[in-house]
PDB file of C-alpha atoms in Angstrom:
ATOM      1  CA  MET T  21       0.011  -0.009   0.001  1.00 80.00           C
ATOM      2  CA  GLU T  22       1.236   3.487  -0.833  1.00 84.00           C
ATOM      3  CA  LEU T  23      -0.342   6.819  -0.008  1.00 82.00           C
ATOM      4  CA  SER T  24       0.711  10.076  -1.612  1.00 89.00           C
ATOM      5  CA  ASP T  25      -0.284  13.656  -1.943  1.00 88.00           C
ATOM      6  CA  GLY T  26       2.088  14.163  -4.900  1.00 87.00           C
ATOM      7  CA  VAL T  27       4.842  15.505  -2.649  1.00 92.00           C
ATOM      8  CA  VAL T  28       5.131  13.032   0.215  1.00 94.00           C
ATOM      9  CA  LEU T  29       4.842   9.258  -0.158  1.00 92.00           C
ATOM     10  CA  LEU T  30       3.990   6.844   2.604  1.00 94.00           C
ATOM     11  CA  ARG T  31       5.059   3.324   1.705  1.00 93.00           C
ATOM     12  CA  HIS T  32       6.227   0.014   3.120  1.00 91.00           C
ATOM     13  CA  LEU T  33       9.728  -0.123   4.506  1.00 94.00           C
ATOM     14  CA  GLU T  34      12.279  -1.697   2.161  1.00 94.00           C
ATOM     15  CA  PRO T  35      15.712  -3.206   2.791  1.00 95.00           C
ATOM     16  CA  ALA T  36      17.232  -0.122   1.053  1.00 95.00           C
ATOM     17  CA  ASP T  37      15.841   2.045   3.860  1.00 95.00           C
ATOM     18  CA  ALA T  38      18.061   0.352   6.506  1.00 95.00           C
ATOM     19  CA  PRO T  39      21.054   2.768   6.164  1.00 95.00           C
ATOM     20  CA  ALA T  40      18.817   5.824   6.612  1.00 94.00           C
ATOM     21  CA  ILE T  41      17.090   4.209   9.567  1.00 94.00           C
ATOM     22  CA  ARG T  42      20.413   3.374  11.158  1.00 95.00           C
ATOM     23  CA  ALA T  43      21.686   6.938  10.670  1.00 93.00           C
ATOM     24  CA  ALA T  44      18.538   8.418  12.185  1.00 92.00           C
ATOM     25  CA  CYS T  45      18.490   6.043  15.160  1.00 93.00           C
ATOM     26  CA  ALA T  46      22.139   6.693  15.912  1.00 90.00           C
ATOM     27  CA  ASP T  47      21.128  10.249  16.874  1.00 90.00           C
ATOM     28  CA  ALA T  48      21.220  10.604  20.678  1.00 86.00           C
ATOM     29  CA  GLU T  49      17.966  12.633  20.617  1.00 90.00           C
ATOM     30  CA  ILE T  50      16.138   9.545  19.235  1.00 89.00           C
ATOM     31  CA  ALA T  51      17.297   7.471  22.100  1.00 83.00           C
ATOM     32  CA  ARG T  52      16.386  10.229  24.474  1.00 88.00           C
ATOM     33  CA  PHE T  53      12.722  10.214  23.340  1.00 93.00           C
ATOM     34  CA  ILE T  54      12.384   6.524  22.335  1.00 90.00           C
ATOM     35  CA  PRO T  55      14.181   4.555  25.049  1.00 87.00           C
ATOM     36  CA  ASP T  56      13.558   1.168  23.351  1.00 90.00           C
ATOM     37  CA  VAL T  57      15.922   2.111  20.541  1.00 92.00           C
ATOM     38  CA  PRO T  58      19.167   0.289  21.160  1.00 91.00           C
ATOM     39  CA  GLN T  59      22.356   2.354  21.584  1.00 89.00           C
ATOM     40  CA  PRO T  60      24.580   2.080  19.754  1.00 91.00           C
ATOM     41  CA  TYR T  61      22.118   1.429  16.881  1.00 92.00           C
ATOM     42  CA  GLU T  62      23.855  -0.818  14.415  1.00 90.00           C
ATOM     43  CA  GLU T  63      23.280  -2.061  10.869  1.00 89.00           C
ATOM     44  CA  GLY T  64      21.816  -5.314  12.111  1.00 95.00           C
ATOM     45  CA  ASP T  65      19.313  -3.393  14.255  1.00 96.00           C
ATOM     46  CA  ALA T  66      18.062  -1.529  11.192  1.00 96.00           C
ATOM     47  CA  ASP T  67      17.884  -4.706   9.105  1.00 96.00           C
ATOM     48  CA  ALA T  68      15.931  -6.460  11.840  1.00 96.00           C
ATOM     49  CA  TYR T  69      13.546  -3.518  12.134  1.00 95.00           C
ATOM     50  CA  VAL T  70      12.844  -3.603   8.419  1.00 96.00           C
ATOM     51  CA  ALA T  71      12.258  -7.354   8.497  1.00 96.00           C
ATOM     52  CA  ARG T  72       9.994  -7.061  11.538  1.00 95.00           C
ATOM     53  CA  SER T  73       8.021  -4.293   9.890  1.00 94.00           C
ATOM     54  CA  THR T  74       7.469  -6.432   6.785  1.00 92.00           C
ATOM     55  CA  GLN T  75       6.226  -9.298   8.987  1.00 93.00           C
ATOM     56  CA  GLU T  76       3.907  -6.975  10.929  1.00 92.00           C
ATOM     57  CA  TRP T  77       2.336  -5.806   7.611  1.00 88.00           C
ATOM     58  CA  GLU T  78       1.847  -9.385   6.489  1.00 88.00           C
ATOM     59  CA  THR T  79       0.147 -10.407   9.779  1.00 91.00           C
ATOM     60  CA  GLY T  80      -1.856  -7.231  10.182  1.00 87.00           C
ATOM     61  CA  GLN T  81      -0.198  -6.631  13.543  1.00 88.00           C
ATOM     62  CA  GLN T  82       0.965  -3.082  12.687  1.00 88.00           C
ATOM     63  CA  ARG T  83       1.270  -0.838   9.644  1.00 89.00           C
ATOM     64  CA  PRO T  84       4.619   0.902   9.812  1.00 90.00           C
ATOM     65  CA  PHE T  85       5.267   3.296   6.902  1.00 91.00           C
ATOM     66  CA  ALA T  86       8.393   4.861   5.455  1.00 93.00           C
ATOM     67  CA  ILE T  87       7.957   8.621   4.764  1.00 92.00           C
ATOM     68  CA  ALA T  88       9.640   9.656   1.490  1.00 89.00           C
ATOM     69  CA  LYS T  89       9.553  12.406  -1.096  1.00 87.00           C
ATOM     70  CA  VAL T  90       7.766  11.495  -4.277  1.00 86.00           C
ATOM     71  CA  GLY T  91      10.351  10.375  -6.744  1.00 76.00           C
ATOM     72  CA  ASP T  92      12.852   9.037  -4.126  1.00 66.00           C
TER      73      ASP T  92
END
């Protein structure tokens, strides 16, 4: 499922999103406000998050979205 207004796109997470997720979650401010985020946040953590998100979509447990610019 994808949702877009022509500028912003909400879509499923993809394995290619893992480096951006890792970079974002390495920020100390993320850990400050989301204490369940492991520190240090490593590549394997991001890969596991993407895999878990895919499984959650398939089971209907949750619907995590990636937020992207249209065309990215």
